[in-house]
Tab-separated table of C-alpha atoms and ligand atoms in Angstrom:
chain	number	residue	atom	x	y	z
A	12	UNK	CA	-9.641	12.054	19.117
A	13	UNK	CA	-9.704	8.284	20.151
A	14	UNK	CA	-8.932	5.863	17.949
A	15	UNK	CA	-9.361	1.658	16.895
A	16	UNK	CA	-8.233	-0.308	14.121
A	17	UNK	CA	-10.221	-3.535	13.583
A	18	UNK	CA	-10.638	-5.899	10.770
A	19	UNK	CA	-13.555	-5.012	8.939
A	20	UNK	CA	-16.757	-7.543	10.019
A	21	UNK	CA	-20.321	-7.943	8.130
A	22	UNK	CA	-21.465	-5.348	11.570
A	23	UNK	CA	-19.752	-2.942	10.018
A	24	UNK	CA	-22.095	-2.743	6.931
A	25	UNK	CA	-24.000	0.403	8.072
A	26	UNK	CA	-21.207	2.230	9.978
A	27	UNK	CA	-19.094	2.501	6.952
A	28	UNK	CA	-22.315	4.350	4.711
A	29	UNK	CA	-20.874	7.899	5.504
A	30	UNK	CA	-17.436	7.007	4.474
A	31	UNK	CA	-16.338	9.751	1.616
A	32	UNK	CA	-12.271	10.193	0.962
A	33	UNK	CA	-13.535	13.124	-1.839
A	34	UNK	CA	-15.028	13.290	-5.081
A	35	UNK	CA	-11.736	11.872	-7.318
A	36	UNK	CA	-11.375	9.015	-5.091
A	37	UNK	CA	-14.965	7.733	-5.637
A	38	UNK	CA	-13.449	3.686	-6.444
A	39	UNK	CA	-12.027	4.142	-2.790
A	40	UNK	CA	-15.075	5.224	-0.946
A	41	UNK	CA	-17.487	2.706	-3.438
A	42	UNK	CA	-14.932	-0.284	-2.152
A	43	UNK	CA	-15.463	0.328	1.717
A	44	UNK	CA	-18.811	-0.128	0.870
A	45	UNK	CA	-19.304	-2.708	-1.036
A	46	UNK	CA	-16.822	-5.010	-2.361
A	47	UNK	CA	-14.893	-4.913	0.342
A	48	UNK	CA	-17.125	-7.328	2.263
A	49	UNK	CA	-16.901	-9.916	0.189
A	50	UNK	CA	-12.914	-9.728	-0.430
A	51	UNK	CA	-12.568	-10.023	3.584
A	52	UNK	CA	-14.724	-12.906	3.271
A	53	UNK	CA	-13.229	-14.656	0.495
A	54	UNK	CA	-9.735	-14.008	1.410
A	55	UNK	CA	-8.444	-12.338	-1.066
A	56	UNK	CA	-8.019	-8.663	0.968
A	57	UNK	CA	-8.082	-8.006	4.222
A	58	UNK	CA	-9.725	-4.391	5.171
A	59	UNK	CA	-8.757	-2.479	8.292
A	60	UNK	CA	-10.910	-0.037	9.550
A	61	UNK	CA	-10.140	3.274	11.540
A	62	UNK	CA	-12.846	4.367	14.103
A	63	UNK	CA	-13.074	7.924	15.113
A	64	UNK	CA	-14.438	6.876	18.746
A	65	UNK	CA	-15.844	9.832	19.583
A	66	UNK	CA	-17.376	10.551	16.425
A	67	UNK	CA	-18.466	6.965	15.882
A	68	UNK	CA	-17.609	7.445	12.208
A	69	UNK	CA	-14.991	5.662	10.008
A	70	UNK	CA	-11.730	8.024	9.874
A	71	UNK	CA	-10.149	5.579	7.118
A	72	UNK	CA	-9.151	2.434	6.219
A	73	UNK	CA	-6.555	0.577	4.375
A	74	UNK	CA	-6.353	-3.258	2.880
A	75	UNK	CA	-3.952	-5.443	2.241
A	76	UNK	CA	-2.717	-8.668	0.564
A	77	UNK	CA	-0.009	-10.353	-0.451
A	78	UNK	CA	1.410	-10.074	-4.264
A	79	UNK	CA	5.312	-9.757	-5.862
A	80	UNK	CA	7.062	-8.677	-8.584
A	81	UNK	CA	10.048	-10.357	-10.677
A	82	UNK	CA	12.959	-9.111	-12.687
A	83	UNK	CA	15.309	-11.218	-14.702
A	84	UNK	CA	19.037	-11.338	-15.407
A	85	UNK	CA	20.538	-10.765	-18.308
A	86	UNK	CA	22.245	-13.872	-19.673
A	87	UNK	CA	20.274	-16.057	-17.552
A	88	UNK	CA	16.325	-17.389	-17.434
A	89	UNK	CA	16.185	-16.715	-13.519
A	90	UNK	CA	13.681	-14.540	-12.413
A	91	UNK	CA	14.411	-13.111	-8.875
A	92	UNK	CA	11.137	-12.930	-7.541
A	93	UNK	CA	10.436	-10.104	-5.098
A	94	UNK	CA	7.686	-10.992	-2.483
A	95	UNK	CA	5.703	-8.149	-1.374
A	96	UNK	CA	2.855	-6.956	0.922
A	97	UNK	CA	0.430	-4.626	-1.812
A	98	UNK	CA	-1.320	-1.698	0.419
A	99	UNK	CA	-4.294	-2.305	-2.223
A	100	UNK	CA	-6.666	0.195	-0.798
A	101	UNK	CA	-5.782	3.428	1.332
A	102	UNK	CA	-8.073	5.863	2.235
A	103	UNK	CA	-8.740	8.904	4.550
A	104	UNK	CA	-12.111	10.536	5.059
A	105	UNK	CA	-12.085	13.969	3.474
A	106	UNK	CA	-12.594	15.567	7.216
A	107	UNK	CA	-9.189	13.914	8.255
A	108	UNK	CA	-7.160	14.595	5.341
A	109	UNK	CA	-4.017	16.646	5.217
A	110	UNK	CA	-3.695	16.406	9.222
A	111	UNK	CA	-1.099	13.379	9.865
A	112	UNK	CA	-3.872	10.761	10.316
A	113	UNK	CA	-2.460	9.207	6.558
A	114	UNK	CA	1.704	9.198	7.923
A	115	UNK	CA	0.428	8.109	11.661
A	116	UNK	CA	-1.253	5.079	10.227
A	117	UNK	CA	0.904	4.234	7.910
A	118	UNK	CA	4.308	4.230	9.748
A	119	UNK	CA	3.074	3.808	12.953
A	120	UNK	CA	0.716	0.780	12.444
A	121	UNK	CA	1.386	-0.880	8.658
A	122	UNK	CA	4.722	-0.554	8.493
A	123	UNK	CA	5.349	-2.535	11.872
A	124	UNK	CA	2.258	-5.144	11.043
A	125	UNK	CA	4.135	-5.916	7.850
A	126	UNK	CA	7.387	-6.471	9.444
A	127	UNK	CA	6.018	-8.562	11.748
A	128	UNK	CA	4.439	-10.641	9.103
A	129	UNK	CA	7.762	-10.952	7.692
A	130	UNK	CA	9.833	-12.373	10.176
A	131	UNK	CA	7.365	-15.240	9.870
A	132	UNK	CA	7.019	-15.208	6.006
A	133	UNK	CA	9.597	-13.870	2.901
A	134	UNK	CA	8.223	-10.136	2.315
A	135	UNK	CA	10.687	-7.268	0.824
A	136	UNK	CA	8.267	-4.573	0.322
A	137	UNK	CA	4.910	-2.860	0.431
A	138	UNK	CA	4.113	-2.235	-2.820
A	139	UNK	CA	1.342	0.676	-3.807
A	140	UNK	CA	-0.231	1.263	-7.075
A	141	UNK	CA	-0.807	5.007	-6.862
A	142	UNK	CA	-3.070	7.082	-9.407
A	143	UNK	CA	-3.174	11.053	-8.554
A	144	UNK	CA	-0.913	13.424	-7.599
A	145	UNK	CA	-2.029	13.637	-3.842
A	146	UNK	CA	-1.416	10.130	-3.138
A	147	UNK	CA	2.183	10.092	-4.850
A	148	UNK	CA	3.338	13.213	-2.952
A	149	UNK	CA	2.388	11.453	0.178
A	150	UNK	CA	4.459	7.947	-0.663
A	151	UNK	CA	7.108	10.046	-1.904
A	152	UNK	CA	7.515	11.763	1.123
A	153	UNK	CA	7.169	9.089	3.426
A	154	UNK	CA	9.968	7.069	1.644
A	155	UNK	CA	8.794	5.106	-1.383
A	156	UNK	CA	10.430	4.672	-4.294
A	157	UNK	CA	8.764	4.349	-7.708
A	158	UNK	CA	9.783	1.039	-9.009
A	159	UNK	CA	11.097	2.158	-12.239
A	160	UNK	CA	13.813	3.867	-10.363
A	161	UNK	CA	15.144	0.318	-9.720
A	162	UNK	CA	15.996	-0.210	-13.634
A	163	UNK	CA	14.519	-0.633	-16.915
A	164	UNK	CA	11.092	-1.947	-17.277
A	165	UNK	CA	9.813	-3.993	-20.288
A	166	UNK	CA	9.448	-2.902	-23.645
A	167	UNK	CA	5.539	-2.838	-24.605
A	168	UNK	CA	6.339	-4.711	-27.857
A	169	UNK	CA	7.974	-7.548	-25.630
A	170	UNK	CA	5.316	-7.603	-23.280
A	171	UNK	CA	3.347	-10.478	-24.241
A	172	UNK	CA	6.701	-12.625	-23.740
A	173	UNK	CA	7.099	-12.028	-19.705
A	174	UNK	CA	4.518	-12.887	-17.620
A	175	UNK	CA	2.175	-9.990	-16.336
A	176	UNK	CA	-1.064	-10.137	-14.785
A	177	UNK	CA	-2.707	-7.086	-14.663
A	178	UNK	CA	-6.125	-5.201	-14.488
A	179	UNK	CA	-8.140	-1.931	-15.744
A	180	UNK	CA	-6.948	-0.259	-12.420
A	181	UNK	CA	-3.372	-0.170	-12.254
A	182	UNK	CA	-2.601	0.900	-16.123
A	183	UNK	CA	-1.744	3.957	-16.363
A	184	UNK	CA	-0.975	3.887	-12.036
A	185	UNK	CA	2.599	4.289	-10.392
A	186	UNK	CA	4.024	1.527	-9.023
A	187	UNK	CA	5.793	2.430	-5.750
A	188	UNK	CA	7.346	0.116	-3.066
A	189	UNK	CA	8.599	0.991	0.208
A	190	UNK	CA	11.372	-1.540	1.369
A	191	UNK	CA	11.540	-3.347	4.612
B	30	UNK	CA	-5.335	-0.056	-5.435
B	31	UNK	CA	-5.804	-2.730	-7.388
B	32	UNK	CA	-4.469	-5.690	-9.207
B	33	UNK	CA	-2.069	-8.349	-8.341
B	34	UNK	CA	1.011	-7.637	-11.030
B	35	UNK	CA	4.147	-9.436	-11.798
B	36	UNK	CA	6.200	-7.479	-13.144
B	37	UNK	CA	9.412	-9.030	-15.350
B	38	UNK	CA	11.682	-6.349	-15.830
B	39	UNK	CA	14.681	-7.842	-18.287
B	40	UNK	CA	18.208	-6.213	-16.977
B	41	UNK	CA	19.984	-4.561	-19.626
B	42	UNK	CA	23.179	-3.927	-18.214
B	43	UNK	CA	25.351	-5.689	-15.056
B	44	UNK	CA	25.379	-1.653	-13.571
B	45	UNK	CA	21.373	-2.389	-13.378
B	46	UNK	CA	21.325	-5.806	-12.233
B	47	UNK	CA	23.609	-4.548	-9.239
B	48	UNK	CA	21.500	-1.528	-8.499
B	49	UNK	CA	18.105	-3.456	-8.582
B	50	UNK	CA	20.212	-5.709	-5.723
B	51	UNK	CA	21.867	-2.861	-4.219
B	52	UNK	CA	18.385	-0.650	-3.811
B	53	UNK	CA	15.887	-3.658	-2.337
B	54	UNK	CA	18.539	-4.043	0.322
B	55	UNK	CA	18.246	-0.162	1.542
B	56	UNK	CA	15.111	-0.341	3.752
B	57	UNK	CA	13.271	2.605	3.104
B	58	UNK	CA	12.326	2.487	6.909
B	59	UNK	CA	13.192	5.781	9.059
B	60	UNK	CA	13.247	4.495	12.695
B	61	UNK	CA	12.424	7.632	14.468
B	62	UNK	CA	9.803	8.867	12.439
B	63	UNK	CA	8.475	5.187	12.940
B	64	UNK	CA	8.402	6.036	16.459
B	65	UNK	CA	7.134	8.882	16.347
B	66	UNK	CA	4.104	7.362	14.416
B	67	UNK	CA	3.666	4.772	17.463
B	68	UNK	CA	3.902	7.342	19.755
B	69	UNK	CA	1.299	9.480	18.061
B	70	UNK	CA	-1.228	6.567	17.649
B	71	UNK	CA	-0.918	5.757	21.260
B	72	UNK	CA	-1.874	9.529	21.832
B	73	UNK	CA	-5.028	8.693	19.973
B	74	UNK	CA	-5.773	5.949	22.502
B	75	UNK	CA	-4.360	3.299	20.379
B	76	UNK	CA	-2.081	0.779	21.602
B	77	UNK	CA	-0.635	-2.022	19.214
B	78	UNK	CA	-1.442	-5.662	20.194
C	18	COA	C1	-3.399	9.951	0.442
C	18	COA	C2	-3.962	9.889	1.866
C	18	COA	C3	-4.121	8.444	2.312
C	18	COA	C4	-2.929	10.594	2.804
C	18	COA	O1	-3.439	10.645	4.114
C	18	COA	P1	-3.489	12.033	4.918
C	18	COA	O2	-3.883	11.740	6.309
C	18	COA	O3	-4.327	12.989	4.156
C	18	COA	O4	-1.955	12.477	4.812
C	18	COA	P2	-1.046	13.183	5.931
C	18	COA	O5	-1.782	14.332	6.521
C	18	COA	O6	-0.489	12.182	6.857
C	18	COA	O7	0.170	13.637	5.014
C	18	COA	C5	0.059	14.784	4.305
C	18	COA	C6	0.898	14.715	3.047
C	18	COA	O8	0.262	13.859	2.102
C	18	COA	C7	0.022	14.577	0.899
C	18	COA	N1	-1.444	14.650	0.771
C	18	COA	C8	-2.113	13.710	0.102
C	18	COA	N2	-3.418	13.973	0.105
C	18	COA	C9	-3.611	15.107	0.810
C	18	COA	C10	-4.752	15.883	1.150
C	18	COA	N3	-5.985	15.573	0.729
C	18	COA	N4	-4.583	16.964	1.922
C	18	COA	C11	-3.352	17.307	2.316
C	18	COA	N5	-2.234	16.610	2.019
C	18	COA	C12	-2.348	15.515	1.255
C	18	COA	C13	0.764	15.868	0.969
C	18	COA	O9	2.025	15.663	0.364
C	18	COA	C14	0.949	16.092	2.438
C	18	COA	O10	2.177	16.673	2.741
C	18	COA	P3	2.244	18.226	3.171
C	18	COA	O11	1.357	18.338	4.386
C	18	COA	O12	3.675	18.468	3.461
C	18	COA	O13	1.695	18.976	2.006
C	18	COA	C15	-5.319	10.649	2.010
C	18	COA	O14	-5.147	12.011	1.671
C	18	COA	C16	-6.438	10.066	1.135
C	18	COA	O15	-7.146	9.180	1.566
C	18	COA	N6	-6.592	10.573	-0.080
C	18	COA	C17	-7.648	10.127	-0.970
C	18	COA	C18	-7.528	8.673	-1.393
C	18	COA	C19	-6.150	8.322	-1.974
C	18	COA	O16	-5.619	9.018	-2.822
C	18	COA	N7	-5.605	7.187	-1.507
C	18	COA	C20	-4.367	6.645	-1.971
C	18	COA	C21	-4.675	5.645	-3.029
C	18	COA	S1	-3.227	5.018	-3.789
């Protein structure tokens, strides 16, 4: 197999129409083909794309952008902010699952682009919001932590009084960071 | 996937305050397997700029 990683482009629109990571990761294969485009464009993700050369089909890709997390002391009204790299999207193609592509990528080529990125800018972490059981065994065994392991997280009742942006997509997700 | 989160996580104890500390500064990084990563990529063909 011979591989690339590039930065998605608008040429890639018709290359990336075969793309299928399996049936329960539908979001993940309807993202590579659609919205994708226009969060490259916009800024707000950046996609990477893994070409099978031989096969001239996509193998995977991954996105990524910057977000954080803060906790606060007790006795105090600091919040220690935690600045972090989130690996938004992550995705294999179903013929390329379960044989190392996932751990190659992600160690050998993410890990080092975000540490690179952060002896230029603050970053602790790569944070992941994982949502099934395949994708958790694989963070888990390639080092992340869930981030409730660091300490006690918020009481829903006192929710409303901390600040928390959040979406349809990550309730109910893990949160899992993997520290620089 | 998805969503940009803050998350405010009040300490509840100076044991958890230290250990939230304590754990961010343990990189979760394994050198060698790293490496190995690299090396298998570059098997592939590809080569890092
Ligand atoms: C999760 C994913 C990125 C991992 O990539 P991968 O190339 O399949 O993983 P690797 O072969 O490097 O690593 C295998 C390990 O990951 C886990 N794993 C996750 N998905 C797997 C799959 N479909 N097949 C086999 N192993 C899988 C297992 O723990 C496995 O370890 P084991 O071989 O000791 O059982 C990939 O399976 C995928 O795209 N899945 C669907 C989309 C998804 O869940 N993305 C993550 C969103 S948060």
């Amino acid at each position: 197999m011979h591989l690339d990683i590039c930065l998605l482009t608008d040429n890639d629109l018709r290359d990336v129409g075969t793309f299928d990571c399996g049936v329960q990761n539908e979001p993940l294969t309807h993202y590579i083909k659609g919205a994708a485009f226009e969060d490259n464009r916009s800024g707000k993700t950046k996609t990477y794309l893994v070409k099978d050369l031989d096969k001239q089909e996509i193998a995977g890709y991954f996105s990524l952008r910057t977000c954080g997390f803060g906790y606060i002391e007790q006795g105090t009204n600091q919040i220690n902010y935690v600045p972090a790299v989130e690996l938004s999207e992550f995705a294999i193609h179903i013929d390329y699952q379960g044989q190392g592509l996932g751990t190659a990528l992600f160690l050998g080529h993410i890990v080092p682009k975000v540490q690179k990125l952060a002896e230029e800018f603050g970053c602790q972490v790569i944070l992941v919001y994982a949502w099934n059981e395949n994708a958790i065994k694989f963070y888990q065994k390639n080092n992340f932590m869930k981030i409730e392991d660091l300490g006690a997280f918020i009481e829903a009742k006192d929710i409303n009084k901390y600040l928390t942006i959040t979406d349809d997509f990550s309730q109910g997700c893990n949160v899992f960071i993997y520290i620089l | 996937m998805a969503a940009i989160e803050v998350i405010i996580k009040p300490i509840t104890s100076k044991k958890a305050i230290h250990s939230i500390k304590k754990a961010l500064s343990k990189s979760s990084v394994d050198k060698a397997a790293v490496e190995q990563a690299k090396k298998q990529l570059a098997s592939y063909g590809f080569q890092s700029k």
